[in-house]
PDB file of C-alpha atoms in Angstrom:
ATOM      1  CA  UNK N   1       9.809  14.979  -3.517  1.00  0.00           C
ATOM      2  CA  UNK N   2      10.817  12.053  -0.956  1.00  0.00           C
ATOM      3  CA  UNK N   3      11.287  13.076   2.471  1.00  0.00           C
ATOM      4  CA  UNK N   4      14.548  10.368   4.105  1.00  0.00           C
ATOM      5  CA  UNK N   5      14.746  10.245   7.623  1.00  0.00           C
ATOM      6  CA  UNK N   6      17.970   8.832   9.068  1.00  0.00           C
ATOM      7  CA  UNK N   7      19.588   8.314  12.380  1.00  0.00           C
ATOM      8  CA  UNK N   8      19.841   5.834  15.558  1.00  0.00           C
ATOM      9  CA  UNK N   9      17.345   3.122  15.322  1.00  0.00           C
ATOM     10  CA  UNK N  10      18.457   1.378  18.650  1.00  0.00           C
ATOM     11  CA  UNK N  11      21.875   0.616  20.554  1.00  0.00           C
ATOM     12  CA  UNK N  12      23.457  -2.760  20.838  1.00  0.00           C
ATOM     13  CA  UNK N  13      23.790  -4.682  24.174  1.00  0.00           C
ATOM     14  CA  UNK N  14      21.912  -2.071  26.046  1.00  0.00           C
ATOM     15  CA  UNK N  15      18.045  -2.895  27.213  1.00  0.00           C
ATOM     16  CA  UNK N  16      15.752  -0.145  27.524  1.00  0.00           C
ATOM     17  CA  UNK N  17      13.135   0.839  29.922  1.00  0.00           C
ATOM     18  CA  UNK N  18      10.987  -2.683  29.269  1.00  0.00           C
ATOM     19  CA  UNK N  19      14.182  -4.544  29.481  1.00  0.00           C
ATOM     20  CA  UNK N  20      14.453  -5.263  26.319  1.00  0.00           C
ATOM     21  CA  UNK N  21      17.474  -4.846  23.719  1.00  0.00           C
ATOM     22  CA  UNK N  22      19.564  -6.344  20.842  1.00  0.00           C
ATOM     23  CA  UNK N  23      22.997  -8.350  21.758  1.00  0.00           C
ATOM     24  CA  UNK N  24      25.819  -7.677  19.131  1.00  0.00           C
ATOM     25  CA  UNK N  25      25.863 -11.310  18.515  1.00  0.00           C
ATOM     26  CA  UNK N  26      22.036 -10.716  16.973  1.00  0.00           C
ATOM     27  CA  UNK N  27      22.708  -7.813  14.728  1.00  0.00           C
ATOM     28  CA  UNK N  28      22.719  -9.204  11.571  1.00  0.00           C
ATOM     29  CA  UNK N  29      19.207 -10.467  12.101  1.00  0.00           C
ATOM     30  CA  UNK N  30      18.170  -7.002  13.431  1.00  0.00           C
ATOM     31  CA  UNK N  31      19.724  -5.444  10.511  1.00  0.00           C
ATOM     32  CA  UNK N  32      17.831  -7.509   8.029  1.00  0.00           C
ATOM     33  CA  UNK N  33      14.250  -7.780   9.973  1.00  0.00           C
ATOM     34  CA  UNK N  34      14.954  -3.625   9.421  1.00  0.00           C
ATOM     35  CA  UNK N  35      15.543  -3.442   5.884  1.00  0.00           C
ATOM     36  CA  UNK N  36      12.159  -4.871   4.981  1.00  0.00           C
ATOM     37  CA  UNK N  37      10.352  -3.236   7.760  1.00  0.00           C
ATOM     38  CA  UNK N  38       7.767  -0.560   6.866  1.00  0.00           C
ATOM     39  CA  UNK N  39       7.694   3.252   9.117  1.00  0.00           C
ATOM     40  CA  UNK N  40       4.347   3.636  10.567  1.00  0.00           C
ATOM     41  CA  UNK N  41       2.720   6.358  12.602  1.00  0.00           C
ATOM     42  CA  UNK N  42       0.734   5.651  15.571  1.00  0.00           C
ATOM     43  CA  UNK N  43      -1.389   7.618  18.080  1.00  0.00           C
ATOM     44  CA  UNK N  44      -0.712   9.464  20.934  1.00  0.00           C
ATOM     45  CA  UNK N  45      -2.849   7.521  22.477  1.00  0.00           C
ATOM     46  CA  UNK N  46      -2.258   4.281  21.932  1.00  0.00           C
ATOM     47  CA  UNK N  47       1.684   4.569  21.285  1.00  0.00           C
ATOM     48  CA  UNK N  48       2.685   1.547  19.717  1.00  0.00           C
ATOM     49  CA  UNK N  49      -0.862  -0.184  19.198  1.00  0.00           C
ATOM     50  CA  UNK N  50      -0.192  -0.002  15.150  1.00  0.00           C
ATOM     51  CA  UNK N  51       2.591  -1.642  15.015  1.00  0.00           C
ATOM     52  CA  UNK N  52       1.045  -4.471  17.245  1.00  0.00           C
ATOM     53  CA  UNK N  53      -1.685  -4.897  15.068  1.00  0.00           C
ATOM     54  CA  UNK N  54       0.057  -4.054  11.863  1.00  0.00           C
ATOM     55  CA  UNK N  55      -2.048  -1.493  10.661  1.00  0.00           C
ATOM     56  CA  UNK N  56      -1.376  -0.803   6.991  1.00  0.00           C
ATOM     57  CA  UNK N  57      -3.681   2.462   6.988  1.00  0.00           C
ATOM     58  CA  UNK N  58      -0.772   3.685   9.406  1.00  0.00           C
ATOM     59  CA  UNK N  59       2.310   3.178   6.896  1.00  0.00           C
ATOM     60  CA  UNK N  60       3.609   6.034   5.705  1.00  0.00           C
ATOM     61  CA  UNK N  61       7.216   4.546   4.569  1.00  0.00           C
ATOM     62  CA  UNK N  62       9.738   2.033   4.376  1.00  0.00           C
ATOM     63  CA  UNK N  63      13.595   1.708   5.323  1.00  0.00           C
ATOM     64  CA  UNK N  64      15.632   2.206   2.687  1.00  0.00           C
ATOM     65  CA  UNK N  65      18.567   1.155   4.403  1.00  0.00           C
ATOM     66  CA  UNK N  66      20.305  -0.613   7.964  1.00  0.00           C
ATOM     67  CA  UNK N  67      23.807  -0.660   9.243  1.00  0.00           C
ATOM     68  CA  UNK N  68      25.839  -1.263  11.863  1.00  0.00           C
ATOM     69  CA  UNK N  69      28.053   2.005  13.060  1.00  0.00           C
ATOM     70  CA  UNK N  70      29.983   0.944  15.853  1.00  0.00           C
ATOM     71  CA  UNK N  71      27.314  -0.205  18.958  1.00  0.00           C
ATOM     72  CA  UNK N  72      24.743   1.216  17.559  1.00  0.00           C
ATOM     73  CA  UNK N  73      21.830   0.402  14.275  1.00  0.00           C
ATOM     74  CA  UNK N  74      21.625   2.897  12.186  1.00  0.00           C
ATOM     75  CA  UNK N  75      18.331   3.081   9.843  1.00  0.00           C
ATOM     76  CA  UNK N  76      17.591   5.293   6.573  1.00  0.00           C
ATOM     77  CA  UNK N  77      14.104   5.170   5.582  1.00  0.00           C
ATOM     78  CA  UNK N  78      12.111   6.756   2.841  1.00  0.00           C
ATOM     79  CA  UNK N  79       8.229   8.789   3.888  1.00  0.00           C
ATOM     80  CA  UNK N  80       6.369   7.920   1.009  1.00  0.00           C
ATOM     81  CA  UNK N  81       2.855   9.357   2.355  1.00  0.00           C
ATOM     82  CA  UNK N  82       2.532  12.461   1.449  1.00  0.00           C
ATOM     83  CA  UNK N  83       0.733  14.272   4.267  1.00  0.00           C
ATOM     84  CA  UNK N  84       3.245  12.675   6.238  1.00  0.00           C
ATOM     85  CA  UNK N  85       6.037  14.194   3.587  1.00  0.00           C
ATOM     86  CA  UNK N  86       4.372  17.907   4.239  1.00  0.00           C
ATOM     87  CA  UNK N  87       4.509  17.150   8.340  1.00  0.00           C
ATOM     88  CA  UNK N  88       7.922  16.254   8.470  1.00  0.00           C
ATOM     89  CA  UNK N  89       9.003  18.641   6.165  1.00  0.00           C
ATOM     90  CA  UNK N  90       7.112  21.967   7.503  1.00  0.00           C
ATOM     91  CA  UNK N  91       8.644  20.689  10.883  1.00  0.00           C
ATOM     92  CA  UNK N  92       4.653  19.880  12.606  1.00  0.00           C
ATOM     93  CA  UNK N  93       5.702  16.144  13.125  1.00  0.00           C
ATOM     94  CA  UNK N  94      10.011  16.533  14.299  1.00  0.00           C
ATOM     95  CA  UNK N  95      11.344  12.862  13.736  1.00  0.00           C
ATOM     96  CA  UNK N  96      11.916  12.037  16.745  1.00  0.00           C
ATOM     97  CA  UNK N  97       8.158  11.493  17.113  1.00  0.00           C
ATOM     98  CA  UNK N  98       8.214   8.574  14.724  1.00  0.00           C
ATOM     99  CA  UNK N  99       7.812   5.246  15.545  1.00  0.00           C
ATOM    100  CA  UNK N 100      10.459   3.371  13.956  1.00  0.00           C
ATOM    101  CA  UNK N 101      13.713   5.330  14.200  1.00  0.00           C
ATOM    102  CA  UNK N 102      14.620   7.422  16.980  1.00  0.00           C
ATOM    103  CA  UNK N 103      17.364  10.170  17.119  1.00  0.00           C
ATOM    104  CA  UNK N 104      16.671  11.029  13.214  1.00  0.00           C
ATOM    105  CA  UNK N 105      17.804  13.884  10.988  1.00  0.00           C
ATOM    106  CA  UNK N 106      16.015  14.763   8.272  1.00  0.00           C
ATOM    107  CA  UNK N 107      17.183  15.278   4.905  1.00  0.00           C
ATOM    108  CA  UNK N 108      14.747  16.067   1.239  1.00  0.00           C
ATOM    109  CA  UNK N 109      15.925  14.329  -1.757  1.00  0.00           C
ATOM    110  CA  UNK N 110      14.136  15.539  -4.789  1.00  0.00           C
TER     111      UNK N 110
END
């Protein structure tokens, strides 16, 4: 079974609470730094600190897919880790907690 996760990864032209954002005119770079990027989940704690540090032993996926859909990035990714498969799926981690993509729907392809 492969658990994809799907939905807004960011807006365009908007900056969020650090001031930071994507300009339209950028997109096709966001869109392909995304489709190699890898889903990771991080502590509580310490938020984003795996990402900084590029933990792999916090990977538990990879984007499938990236697009465009009107002002907005749109991300599909596949969980690969299992435990994190069984937490998504049972509904103890909702994806909205993730990382990586934000807004997501869930869908199992098996």
């Amino acid at each position: 079974m492969t658990v994809l996760i799907e939905g807004t990864t960011f807006p365009l032209d908007k900056k969020n609470a650090n001031d930071w954002g994507v300009p339209t005119s950028e997109a096709d770079n966001a869109l392909s730094s995304l489709k190699s990027a890898v889903v990771r989940i991080c502590s509580r704690a310490f938020a984003h600190i795996c990402d900084i540090v590029e933990d792999p032993s916090s990977e538990i996926g990879r984007v499938a897919d990236a697009w465009k859909e009107g002002n907005t990035i749109v991300a599909r990714a596949s969980i690969t880790d299992s435990i994190a498969e069984r937490k998504i799926s049972e509904g103890t981690w909702e994806t909205p907690g993730l990382c990586m993509p934000l807004e997501m729907t869930m869908g199992v392809a098996g």
